[in-house]
Short mmCIF file of C-alpha atoms in Angstrom, two decimals:
data_model
loop_
_atom_site.label_atom_id
_atom_site.label_comp_id
_atom_site.label_asym_id
_atom_site.label_seq_id
_atom_site.Cartn_x
_atom_site.Cartn_y
_atom_site.Cartn_z
CA UNK X 266 0.00 0.00 0.00
CA UNK X 267 1.49 3.34 -1.10
CA UNK X 268 -1.03 5.66 0.61
CA UNK X 269 -3.73 5.44 3.26
CA UNK X 270 -7.16 6.36 1.93
CA UNK X 271 -10.47 6.58 3.78
CA UNK X 272 -11.08 2.85 3.42
CA UNK X 273 -7.69 1.99 4.87
CA UNK X 274 -8.25 4.35 7.82
CA UNK X 275 -11.58 2.67 8.51
CA UNK X 276 -10.04 -0.82 8.28
CA UNK X 277 -7.25 0.26 10.62
CA UNK X 278 -9.69 1.63 13.21
CA UNK X 279 -11.77 -1.56 13.09
CA UNK X 280 -8.64 -3.73 13.35
CA UNK X 281 -7.42 -1.64 16.32
CA UNK X 282 -10.63 -2.32 18.20
CA UNK X 283 -10.38 -6.06 17.53
CA UNK X 284 -6.69 -6.20 18.45
CA UNK X 285 -7.12 -4.16 21.62
CA UNK X 286 -10.03 -6.41 22.58
CA UNK X 287 -7.77 -9.46 22.14
CA UNK X 288 -4.97 -7.85 24.18
CA UNK X 289 -7.10 -6.03 26.76
CA UNK X 290 -6.75 -8.50 29.61
CA UNK X 291 -2.99 -8.89 29.13
CA UNK X 292 -2.50 -5.11 29.13
CA UNK X 293 -4.72 -4.67 32.19
CA UNK X 294 -2.62 -7.21 34.09
CA UNK X 295 0.62 -5.26 33.65
CA UNK X 296 -0.82 -1.84 34.52
CA UNK X 297 1.18 -0.55 37.51
CA UNK X 298 1.91 3.07 36.53
CA UNK X 299 0.89 5.80 37.22
CA UNK X 300 -1.78 3.98 39.25
CA UNK X 301 -1.88 0.17 39.54
CA UNK X 302 -5.60 0.00 38.85
CA UNK X 303 -5.55 -2.63 36.11
CA UNK X 304 -7.61 -0.77 33.54
CA UNK X 305 -5.23 0.55 30.85
CA UNK X 306 -6.21 -2.10 28.30
CA UNK X 307 -9.89 -1.57 29.03
CA UNK X 308 -9.56 2.21 28.77
CA UNK X 309 -7.70 2.03 25.45
CA UNK X 310 -10.29 -0.38 24.05
CA UNK X 311 -13.25 1.74 25.08
CA UNK X 312 -11.59 4.93 23.81
CA UNK X 313 -10.88 3.34 20.44
CA UNK X 314 -14.40 1.93 20.29
CA UNK X 315 -15.72 5.45 20.83
CA UNK X 316 -13.47 6.69 18.02
CA UNK X 317 -14.64 3.99 15.59
CA UNK X 318 -18.28 4.59 16.53
CA UNK X 319 -17.88 8.31 15.79
CA UNK X 320 -16.37 7.50 12.39
CA UNK X 321 -19.14 5.07 11.44
CA UNK X 322 -21.85 7.53 12.53
CA UNK X 323 -20.31 10.48 10.70
CA UNK X 324 -22.06 11.77 7.52
CA UNK X 325 -20.83 10.21 4.30
CA UNK X 326 -18.99 13.36 3.20
CA UNK X 327 -17.19 13.45 6.56
CA UNK X 328 -15.64 10.03 6.05
CA UNK X 329 -14.87 9.92 2.35
CA UNK X 330 -11.22 11.01 2.73
CA UNK X 331 -8.33 10.08 4.99
CA UNK X 332 -8.21 13.56 6.55
CA UNK X 333 -11.89 13.72 7.45
CA UNK X 334 -11.93 10.10 8.63
CA UNK X 335 -9.00 10.68 10.99
CA UNK X 336 -10.67 13.87 12.25
CA UNK X 337 -13.82 11.87 13.08
CA UNK X 338 -11.74 9.27 14.90
CA UNK X 339 -9.91 11.95 16.90
CA UNK X 340 -13.12 13.70 17.90
CA UNK X 341 -14.76 10.45 18.92
CA UNK X 342 -11.71 9.40 20.95
CA UNK X 343 -11.63 12.72 22.77
CA UNK X 344 -15.33 12.54 23.62
CA UNK X 345 -15.06 8.96 24.82
CA UNK X 346 -11.57 9.04 26.35
CA UNK X 347 -11.20 6.79 29.38
CA UNK X 348 -8.35 7.26 31.83
CA UNK X 349 -4.92 8.72 31.25
CA UNK X 350 -4.23 6.27 28.43
CA UNK X 351 -7.43 7.20 26.65
CA UNK X 352 -6.58 10.89 26.81
CA UNK X 353 -3.15 10.23 25.30
CA UNK X 354 -4.69 8.04 22.57
CA UNK X 355 -7.06 10.86 21.64
CA UNK X 356 -4.11 13.19 21.17
CA UNK X 357 -2.27 10.64 19.03
CA UNK X 358 -5.29 10.47 16.72
CA UNK X 359 -5.57 14.25 16.76
CA UNK X 360 -1.92 14.50 15.66
CA UNK X 361 -2.62 12.17 12.73
CA UNK X 362 -5.73 14.16 11.77
CA UNK X 363 -4.14 17.60 11.95
CA UNK X 364 -1.34 16.63 9.56
CA UNK X 365 -3.70 15.57 6.74
CA UNK X 366 -6.52 18.08 7.14
CA UNK X 367 -8.50 18.18 3.89
CA UNK X 368 -6.31 15.54 2.20
CA UNK X 369 -7.89 12.52 0.56
CA UNK X 370 -4.95 10.24 1.32
CA UNK X 371 -2.00 10.00 3.69
CA UNK X 372 1.43 9.34 2.20
CA UNK X 373 4.49 7.99 3.93
CA UNK X 374 5.86 11.51 4.29
CA UNK X 375 2.58 12.69 5.81
CA UNK X 376 2.57 9.76 8.26
CA UNK X 377 6.09 10.72 9.30
CA UNK X 378 4.93 14.28 10.07
CA UNK X 379 1.78 12.96 11.72
CA UNK X 380 3.72 10.80 14.18
CA UNK X 381 5.90 13.79 15.04
CA UNK X 382 2.80 15.92 15.69
CA UNK X 383 1.20 13.11 17.70
CA UNK X 384 4.37 12.96 19.83
CA UNK X 385 4.14 16.71 20.49
CA UNK X 386 0.44 16.66 21.42
CA UNK X 387 0.66 13.56 23.61
CA UNK X 388 3.60 14.98 25.56
CA UNK X 389 1.78 18.29 26.01
CA UNK X 390 -1.27 16.40 27.34
CA UNK X 391 0.63 15.17 30.40
CA UNK X 392 1.32 17.59 33.23
CA UNK X 393 4.57 15.88 34.24
CA UNK X 394 5.98 13.65 31.44
CA UNK X 395 7.96 10.67 32.76
CA UNK X 396 10.48 8.50 30.88
CA UNK X 397 9.57 4.82 30.63
CA UNK X 398 5.91 5.37 29.73
CA UNK X 399 3.81 5.40 26.56
CA UNK X 400 5.36 8.78 25.78
CA UNK X 401 8.80 7.16 25.47
CA UNK X 402 7.43 4.52 23.11
CA UNK X 403 5.66 7.13 20.97
CA UNK X 404 8.73 9.37 20.85
CA UNK X 405 10.95 6.48 19.74
CA UNK X 406 8.46 5.54 17.02
CA UNK X 407 8.28 9.13 15.76
CA UNK X 408 12.08 9.47 15.74
CA UNK X 409 12.53 6.22 13.80
CA UNK X 410 9.87 7.27 11.27
CA UNK X 411 11.85 10.44 10.59
CA UNK X 412 14.76 8.49 9.07
CA UNK X 413 14.94 6.87 5.66
CA UNK X 414 12.73 7.07 2.58
CA UNK X 415 9.15 8.37 2.50
CA UNK X 416 7.83 4.95 1.51
CA UNK X 417 4.70 4.27 3.60
CA UNK X 418 5.71 0.71 4.48
CA UNK X 419 9.18 1.80 5.57
CA UNK X 420 7.81 4.59 7.77
CA UNK X 421 5.29 2.47 9.67
CA UNK X 422 7.44 -0.66 10.02
CA UNK X 423 10.37 1.44 11.27
CA UNK X 424 8.09 3.15 13.77
CA UNK X 425 6.69 -0.19 15.01
CA UNK X 426 10.14 -1.77 15.43
CA UNK X 427 11.48 1.27 17.30
CA UNK X 428 8.37 1.31 19.47
CA UNK X 429 8.92 -2.35 20.41
CA UNK X 430 12.55 -1.64 21.34
CA UNK X 431 11.54 1.37 23.43
CA UNK X 432 8.83 -0.67 25.16
CA UNK X 433 11.36 -3.34 26.10
CA UNK X 434 13.48 -0.60 27.68
CA UNK X 435 10.73 0.89 29.86
CA UNK X 436 11.53 -1.25 32.96
CA UNK X 437 15.08 0.17 32.90
CA UNK X 438 13.71 3.71 32.85
CA UNK X 439 11.02 3.37 35.50
CA UNK X 440 11.82 1.57 38.74
CA UNK X 441 8.18 0.75 39.50
CA UNK X 442 8.02 -1.30 36.27
CA UNK X 443 11.26 -3.13 37.05
CA UNK X 444 10.07 -4.00 40.54
CA UNK X 445 6.80 -5.42 39.20
CA UNK X 446 8.58 -7.18 36.33
CA UNK X 447 6.48 -5.60 33.57
CA UNK X 448 6.75 -3.23 30.63
CA UNK X 449 4.61 -0.09 30.48
CA UNK X 450 0.96 -0.95 29.86
CA UNK X 451 0.18 2.21 27.88
CA UNK X 452 3.23 1.68 25.70
CA UNK X 453 2.14 -1.92 25.07
CA UNK X 454 -1.25 -0.63 23.95
CA UNK X 455 0.33 1.91 21.60
CA UNK X 456 2.46 -0.82 20.06
CA UNK X 457 -0.74 -2.78 19.31
CA UNK X 458 -1.97 0.23 17.29
CA UNK X 459 1.34 0.61 15.43
CA UNK X 460 1.49 -3.11 14.62
CA UNK X 461 -2.10 -3.02 13.41
CA UNK X 462 -1.38 -0.09 11.10
CA UNK X 463 1.70 -1.90 9.78
CA UNK X 464 -0.46 -4.96 9.06
CA UNK X 465 -2.97 -2.83 7.13
CA UNK X 466 -0.21 -1.23 5.07
CA UNK X 467 1.83 -4.38 4.36
CA UNK X 468 -0.95 -6.95 4.25
CA UNK X 469 1.04 -9.13 6.66
CA UNK X 470 -0.29 -10.06 10.08
CA UNK X 471 2.99 -9.56 11.91
CA UNK X 472 3.49 -8.38 15.48
CA UNK X 473 6.62 -6.74 16.85
CA UNK X 474 8.65 -8.93 19.16
CA UNK X 475 7.84 -7.84 22.68
CA UNK X 476 9.55 -8.81 25.91
CA UNK X 477 7.40 -11.09 28.03
CA UNK X 478 4.85 -9.26 30.11
CA UNK X 479 4.20 -10.57 33.56
CA UNK X 480 0.99 -10.75 35.56
CA UNK X 481 0.26 -7.98 38.03
CA UNK X 482 0.70 -8.86 41.69
CA UNK X 483 -0.77 -7.64 44.97
CA UNK X 484 2.65 -6.31 45.96
CA UNK X 485 3.01 -4.39 42.72
CA UNK X 486 -0.37 -2.80 43.40
CA UNK X 487 1.02 -1.17 46.51
CA UNK X 488 4.13 0.20 44.81
CA UNK X 489 4.41 3.94 45.25
CA UNK X 490 4.04 6.15 42.21
CA UNK X 491 7.02 8.11 40.92
CA UNK X 492 5.13 11.34 41.47
CA UNK X 493 4.76 10.50 45.14
CA UNK X 494 0.98 10.76 45.06
CA UNK X 495 -0.28 7.44 46.37
CA UNK X 496 -2.66 9.31 48.67
CA UNK X 497 -5.05 10.20 45.82
CA UNK X 498 -7.97 7.77 45.76
CA UNK X 499 -10.13 8.91 42.85
CA UNK X 500 -9.94 9.49 39.12
CA UNK X 501 -12.23 12.28 37.90
CA UNK X 502 -12.94 12.90 34.21
CA UNK X 503 -15.39 15.10 32.33
CA UNK X 504 -15.92 16.80 29.01
CA UNK X 505 -15.80 20.58 28.94
CA UNK X 506 -17.13 23.09 26.44
CA UNK X 507 -18.08 26.76 26.49
CA UNK X 508 -14.58 27.69 27.60
CA UNK X 509 -11.38 29.32 26.35
CA UNK X 510 -7.63 28.57 26.27
CA UNK X 511 -7.06 31.01 29.12
CA UNK X 512 -9.77 29.42 31.26
CA UNK X 513 -8.39 25.94 30.58
CA UNK X 514 -4.88 27.05 31.59
CA UNK X 515 -6.32 28.31 34.89
CA UNK X 516 -8.24 25.04 35.29
CA UNK X 517 -5.03 23.01 34.88
CA UNK X 518 -3.36 25.08 37.60
CA UNK X 519 -6.33 24.61 39.95
CA UNK X 520 -6.46 20.86 39.38
CA UNK X 521 -2.70 20.65 39.87
CA UNK X 522 -3.25 21.93 43.39
CA UNK X 523 -5.88 19.25 44.02
CA UNK X 524 -4.09 16.17 42.71
CA UNK X 525 -1.85 14.80 39.99
CA UNK X 526 -1.99 13.23 36.50
CA UNK X 527 -3.69 16.41 35.36
CA UNK X 528 -4.60 16.81 31.70
CA UNK X 529 -6.99 19.12 29.87
CA UNK X 530 -6.74 18.56 26.13
CA UNK X 531 -8.94 19.63 23.24
CA UNK X 532 -9.85 18.75 19.68
CA UNK X 533 -8.51 22.01 18.31
CA UNK X 534 -12.04 23.45 18.18
CA UNK X 535 -14.54 23.66 21.04
CA UNK X 536 -14.40 20.39 23.01
CA UNK X 537 -12.01 19.53 25.87
CA UNK X 538 -11.56 16.45 28.02
CA UNK X 539 -10.36 16.89 31.60
CA UNK X 540 -8.63 14.27 33.76
CA UNK X 541 -7.23 14.35 37.32
CA UNK X 542 -6.38 11.98 40.21
CA UNK X 543 -7.50 13.56 43.48
CA UNK X 544 -9.34 13.12 46.78
CA UNK X 545 -11.73 16.10 46.62
CA UNK X 546 -14.12 15.08 43.85
CA UNK X 547 -16.40 18.06 44.40
CA UNK X 548 -13.58 20.59 44.12
CA UNK X 549 -12.41 19.05 40.84
CA UNK X 550 -15.88 19.31 39.35
CA UNK X 551 -16.44 22.84 40.72
CA UNK X 552 -13.20 23.91 39.06
CA UNK X 553 -14.67 22.72 35.76
CA UNK X 554 -17.88 24.67 36.37
CA UNK X 555 -15.76 27.77 36.87
CA UNK X 556 -14.01 27.21 33.52
CA UNK X 557 -16.97 26.28 31.34
CA UNK X 558 -19.70 23.64 31.09
CA UNK X 559 -18.63 20.22 32.36
CA UNK X 560 -20.71 17.22 31.31
CA UNK X 561 -20.42 13.43 31.03
CA UNK X 562 -18.73 13.37 34.45
CA UNK X 563 -17.20 10.06 35.57
CA UNK X 564 -15.57 9.17 38.89
CA UNK X 565 -13.64 5.95 39.64
CA UNK X 566 -12.20 4.78 42.96
CA UNK X 567 -8.85 3.02 42.52
CA UNK X 568 -9.34 0.67 45.47
CA UNK X 569 -12.50 -0.77 43.89
CA UNK X 570 -10.57 -1.65 40.73
CA UNK X 571 -7.53 -3.05 42.57
CA UNK X 572 -9.59 -5.33 44.80
CA UNK X 573 -10.67 -7.47 41.87
CA UNK X 574 -7.17 -8.38 40.70
CA UNK X 575 -5.93 -11.95 40.40
CA UNK X 576 -3.73 -13.53 43.08
CA UNK X 577 0.00 -13.15 42.71
CA UNK X 578 1.11 -16.77 42.94
CA UNK X 579 -0.40 -19.50 40.77
CA UNK X 580 1.99 -22.29 41.77
CA UNK X 581 3.97 -23.23 44.83
CA UNK X 582 7.44 -23.84 43.42
CA UNK X 583 9.68 -23.24 40.42
CA UNK X 584 13.29 -23.81 39.46
CA UNK X 585 15.12 -21.11 37.48
CA UNK X 586 18.28 -22.04 35.56
CA UNK X 587 20.72 -19.48 34.10
CA UNK X 588 22.94 -21.02 31.41
CA UNK X 589 24.38 -20.40 27.94
CA UNK X 590 23.93 -22.41 24.77
CA UNK X 591 20.90 -23.67 22.85
CA UNK X 592 21.52 -27.31 23.76
CA UNK X 593 21.79 -26.57 27.47
CA UNK X 594 18.67 -24.41 27.35
CA UNK X 595 16.61 -27.17 25.75
CA UNK X 596 18.05 -29.75 28.15
CA UNK X 597 16.97 -27.89 31.27
CA UNK X 598 13.63 -26.85 29.82
CA UNK X 599 12.90 -30.52 29.22
CA UNK X 600 13.43 -30.98 32.96
CA UNK X 601 10.68 -28.45 33.70
CA UNK X 602 12.90 -25.52 34.68
CA UNK X 603 12.42 -21.88 33.73
CA UNK X 604 15.56 -21.24 31.68
CA UNK X 605 17.33 -18.02 30.72
CA UNK X 606 19.82 -18.30 27.84
CA UNK X 607 22.63 -15.97 28.89
CA UNK X 608 24.15 -16.16 25.41
CA UNK X 609 20.94 -14.74 23.95
CA UNK X 610 20.19 -12.00 26.50
CA UNK X 611 23.76 -10.81 26.99
CA UNK X 612 24.67 -9.49 30.42
CA UNK X 613 21.42 -9.34 32.44
CA UNK X 614 20.91 -6.49 34.91
CA UNK X 615 19.44 -7.00 38.39
CA UNK X 616 16.13 -5.71 36.96
CA UNK X 617 16.25 -8.35 34.21
CA UNK X 618 16.87 -11.09 36.76
CA UNK X 619 14.13 -9.78 39.03
CA UNK X 620 11.71 -9.88 36.12
CA UNK X 621 12.55 -13.56 35.58
CA UNK X 622 11.92 -14.40 39.24
CA UNK X 623 8.59 -12.58 39.26
CA UNK X 624 7.52 -14.15 35.96
CA UNK X 625 7.54 -17.63 37.48
CA UNK X 626 4.49 -16.66 39.58
CA UNK X 627 5.76 -19.20 42.10
CA UNK X 628 5.68 -18.73 45.86
CA UNK X 629 9.07 -20.46 46.29
CA UNK X 630 11.84 -20.23 43.67
CA UNK X 631 15.14 -22.10 43.56
CA UNK X 632 17.78 -20.48 41.35
CA UNK X 633 20.60 -22.49 39.75
CA UNK X 634 23.15 -20.18 38.08
CA UNK X 635 25.40 -21.97 35.61
CA UNK X 636 28.16 -19.38 35.97
CA UNK X 637 29.82 -17.59 38.91
CA UNK X 638 29.79 -14.24 37.08
CA UNK X 639 26.23 -13.34 38.11
CA UNK X 640 26.71 -13.54 41.87
CA UNK X 641 26.37 -9.84 42.80
CA UNK X 642 23.61 -8.99 40.32
CA UNK X 643 21.66 -12.10 41.26
CA UNK X 644 22.00 -11.30 44.96
CA UNK X 645 20.50 -7.84 44.34
CA UNK X 646 17.58 -9.26 42.37
CA UNK X 647 16.91 -11.93 44.99
CA UNK X 648 16.95 -9.35 47.79
CA UNK X 649 14.28 -7.31 45.99
CA UNK X 650 12.15 -10.39 45.30
CA UNK X 651 12.35 -11.49 48.93
CA UNK X 652 11.48 -7.99 50.10
CA UNK X 653 8.37 -8.17 47.89
CA UNK X 654 7.27 -11.42 49.56
CA UNK X 655 8.66 -14.13 47.28
CA UNK X 656 10.73 -16.95 48.79
CA UNK X 657 13.87 -17.20 46.63
CA UNK X 658 16.93 -19.37 47.34
CA UNK X 659 20.11 -19.55 45.23
CA UNK X 660 21.87 -22.93 45.16
CA UNK X 661 25.63 -22.37 44.58
CA UNK X 662 26.30 -23.84 41.12
CA UNK X 663 29.17 -22.43 39.06
CA UNK X 664 28.82 -24.69 35.99
CA UNK X 665 26.06 -26.41 33.99
CA UNK X 666 27.42 -29.77 35.17
CA UNK X 667 26.66 -28.78 38.77
CA UNK X 668 23.22 -27.57 37.67
CA UNK X 669 22.64 -31.01 36.13
CA UNK X 670 23.60 -32.69 39.39
CA UNK X 671 21.21 -30.47 41.35
CA UNK X 672 18.33 -30.98 38.87
CA UNK X 673 18.85 -34.74 39.02
CA UNK X 674 17.89 -34.86 42.72
CA UNK X 675 15.15 -32.20 42.56
CA UNK X 676 11.90 -33.59 43.94
CA UNK X 677 8.84 -31.28 44.00
CA UNK X 678 7.07 -33.62 46.41
CA UNK X 679 9.65 -32.91 49.15
CA UNK X 680 9.41 -30.01 51.54
CA UNK X 681 11.00 -26.94 49.86
CA UNK X 682 13.73 -26.65 52.48
CA UNK X 683 14.68 -30.31 52.24
CA UNK X 684 14.69 -30.17 48.45
CA UNK X 685 17.01 -27.16 48.40
CA UNK X 686 19.40 -28.90 50.79
CA UNK X 687 19.46 -32.03 48.60
CA UNK X 688 20.15 -29.95 45.47
CA UNK X 689 22.90 -27.97 47.19
CA UNK X 690 24.58 -31.18 48.45
CA UNK X 691 24.49 -32.76 44.98
CA UNK X 692 25.99 -29.64 43.39
CA UNK X 693 28.70 -29.36 46.04
CA UNK X 694 29.63 -33.04 45.55
CA UNK X 695 30.26 -32.47 41.83
CA UNK X 696 33.77 -31.42 40.88
CA UNK X 697 33.75 -29.20 37.79
CA UNK X 698 36.29 -29.07 35.01
CA UNK X 699 36.51 -27.20 31.73
CA UNK X 700 38.55 -26.86 28.56
CA UNK X 701 38.68 -23.35 27.10
CA UNK X 702 40.93 -21.10 25.05
CA UNK X 703 42.74 -18.30 26.87
CA UNK X 704 41.76 -14.77 25.86
CA UNK X 705 44.50 -13.07 27.91
CA UNK X 706 47.91 -13.47 29.52
CA UNK X 707 48.83 -14.24 33.11
CA UNK X 708 50.66 -16.38 35.63
CA UNK X 709 48.91 -19.43 37.11
CA UNK X 710 49.91 -22.31 39.39
CA UNK X 711 50.34 -24.39 36.23
CA UNK X 712 52.64 -21.85 34.56
CA UNK X 713 52.47 -18.85 32.26
CA UNK X 714 49.38 -18.46 30.09
CA UNK X 715 49.35 -16.66 26.73
CA UNK X 716 46.53 -15.66 24.40
CA UNK X 717 45.24 -18.67 22.46
CA UNK X 718 46.61 -21.30 24.85
CA UNK X 719 44.36 -24.29 25.53
CA UNK X 720 43.57 -24.42 29.25
CA UNK X 721 42.33 -27.21 31.48
CA UNK X 722 40.55 -25.80 34.55
CA UNK X 723 39.52 -27.64 37.70
CA UNK X 724 37.05 -25.87 39.99
CA UNK X 725 37.95 -22.59 38.33
CA UNK X 726 41.75 -22.93 38.62
CA UNK X 727 44.10 -23.54 35.68
CA UNK X 728 45.75 -26.94 36.14
CA UNK X 729 46.79 -27.85 32.55
CA UNK X 730 48.17 -25.73 29.71
CA UNK X 731 48.64 -26.65 26.05
CA UNK X 732 50.50 -23.89 24.16
CA UNK X 733 48.83 -22.44 21.09
CA UNK X 734 48.09 -23.46 18.45
CA UNK X 735 46.27 -26.57 19.65
CA UNK X 736 44.89 -29.00 17.05
CA UNK X 737 42.08 -31.54 17.55
CA UNK X 738 44.49 -34.17 18.80
CA UNK X 739 45.80 -31.78 21.44
CA UNK X 740 42.23 -30.98 22.54
CA UNK X 741 41.39 -34.66 22.87
CA UNK X 742 44.61 -35.43 24.76
CA UNK X 743 44.10 -32.54 27.20
CA UNK X 744 40.45 -33.55 27.77
CA UNK X 745 41.54 -37.07 28.70
CA UNK X 746 44.25 -35.76 31.03
CA UNK X 747 41.76 -33.43 32.70
CA UNK X 748 39.28 -36.25 33.31
CA UNK X 749 42.03 -38.49 34.69
CA UNK X 750 43.08 -35.74 37.07
CA UNK X 751 39.50 -35.23 38.24
CA UNK X 752 39.01 -39.00 38.78
CA UNK X 753 42.21 -39.24 40.82
CA UNK X 754 40.14 -38.24 43.84
CA UNK X 755 37.49 -40.85 43.10
CA UNK X 756 34.23 -40.78 41.22
CA UNK X 757 31.56 -42.99 39.68
CA UNK X 758 29.90 -40.73 37.13
CA UNK X 759 31.47 -38.40 34.55
CA UNK X 760 29.11 -35.90 32.95
CA UNK X 761 30.28 -33.90 29.93
CA UNK X 762 28.63 -30.96 28.20
CA UNK X 763 30.06 -30.24 24.74
CA UNK X 764 30.51 -26.58 23.86
CA UNK X 765 30.19 -25.00 20.42
CA UNK X 766 33.94 -25.33 19.82
CA UNK X 767 34.17 -29.05 20.66
CA UNK X 768 35.86 -30.93 17.79
CA UNK X 769 33.99 -33.85 16.16
CA UNK X 770 34.64 -37.18 17.82
CA UNK X 771 35.66 -35.72 21.20
CA UNK X 772 32.89 -37.59 23.04
CA UNK X 773 33.83 -40.89 21.39
CA UNK X 774 37.49 -40.32 22.27
CA UNK X 775 36.62 -39.78 25.94
CA UNK X 776 34.39 -42.84 25.98
CA UNK X 777 37.18 -45.04 24.56
CA UNK X 778 39.69 -43.59 27.02
CA UNK X 779 37.48 -44.19 30.06
CA UNK X 780 36.62 -47.72 28.94
CA UNK X 781 40.31 -48.57 29.12
CA UNK X 782 41.52 -46.47 32.05
CA UNK X 783 38.41 -46.32 34.26
CA UNK X 784 36.02 -49.10 33.24
CA UNK X 785 34.04 -48.70 36.46
CA UNK X 786 33.03 -45.11 35.57
CA UNK X 787 29.82 -44.23 33.74
CA UNK X 788 29.98 -41.47 31.09
CA UNK X 789 27.07 -39.21 30.12
CA UNK X 790 27.38 -36.73 27.23
CA UNK X 791 25.15 -33.74 26.42
CA UNK X 792 25.31 -31.22 23.59
CA UNK X 793 25.41 -27.81 25.29
CA UNK X 794 26.48 -25.39 22.57
CA UNK X 795 28.16 -22.94 24.96
CA UNK X 796 29.92 -20.31 22.82
CA UNK X 797 32.76 -19.75 25.33
CA UNK X 798 33.76 -23.36 26.17
CA UNK X 799 35.03 -26.47 24.41
CA UNK X 800 33.87 -29.02 26.96
CA UNK X 801 32.56 -28.94 30.52
CA UNK X 802 33.19 -31.92 32.78
CA UNK X 803 31.57 -32.94 36.03
CA UNK X 804 32.67 -35.81 38.27
CA UNK X 805 30.44 -37.25 40.99
#
């Protein structure tokens, strides 16, 4: 599609309503900011329904062009705006409408300008803009649309992709989101609209990749707002006409003294919608009477909405495993664990790890880290989870082979405390070895190490060195020597996890070697695919 005409605008609006309806419950569940009242998805849906209804009821000549159709949508959204998110949505639609006033179609260049105008109006609609909200998602989408050719498909797909990336970043911008383990609900709703428009333009039903959104929890509902206004119990909204810009400016100032989340936005003509969170309902309405003619007044009490939310925990226990490599990830998932692929996510922050813990929705969580490098960040995430009421225990495991040993004795039917002790004992009884290439220089107990040397490590210490370059024969020889050294202290079971750099035939070589030198030992081999290791060895 090269341009958006009236028919495309109508199809987009109808598709938005259907998509928001499908996503409403999921968006409601992650609504924790600015008030954790669980209604953002519902408000966006009802606002968009009002917009579509206004378009369908408009006279034929008022919906025969893209410009007039968008104007009808904007006016309907403003009149039927619900909540903060609905107000912002009305301004997004107004921005689209203002850019193509009187035009029969909207081009890619016009859409680019429209998103910029929508960004301006939505930001102006909020009394105190905060990073990490729908405004951040909209701004990123508008900025991405400004680059590249004017092709309509390029503009909208670029905007949708940038919006998805900005949405994924919202928990890092807003602490209340990170603590609850969710992305911004309003931003998620906006991304639904962008994806829907992209689908209309391209003809492909594709959705942007979005980070997992987690269910809302009772603890997240009590999280203080960034604005420090948890004492406000009511949301008051009304339409206002018979007023002026000056009177509306004075109204904003008056409402700002009564509460927060103040907005008073118009359609560019005669109608305004007013929104505030406050305690004195009467004073908020009287302020509107002083500015003009308020009508369609609605009042909602946050506590009534919060009380109906679902329970936080849906299961008693979960095991979380942190490892690298596709093979290892699939292995532990097959054991029923919640697995994070460290190779895929990079270096997770404490907020990322906290989000994983919360996402389990389990009352008691056992964490098995397959690397020692996460200790401090994991400790911070666990402390926050425990403070929020979740029972989280980390079993010391510094290698996937120790994680395997712990998983092998995991028994959900045991008491949680007893099960954790059994897993910790199994991990501690597993000596861990590794073959890897050196990426630096240094002095070890086994001698000098240079870049590219093949290293044999035992419990994290270098014990064997093969100078670079090391061929496949050298790798196999060093692997056998490492296993022999580990078995010198005894052992009945050798577990190996092959990394991405393991040469072909390494497992067979080890099996042949153990059959001759240690026939009493059992060997188990797994494909791990770790990008930073050749082979991992565990001896029990």
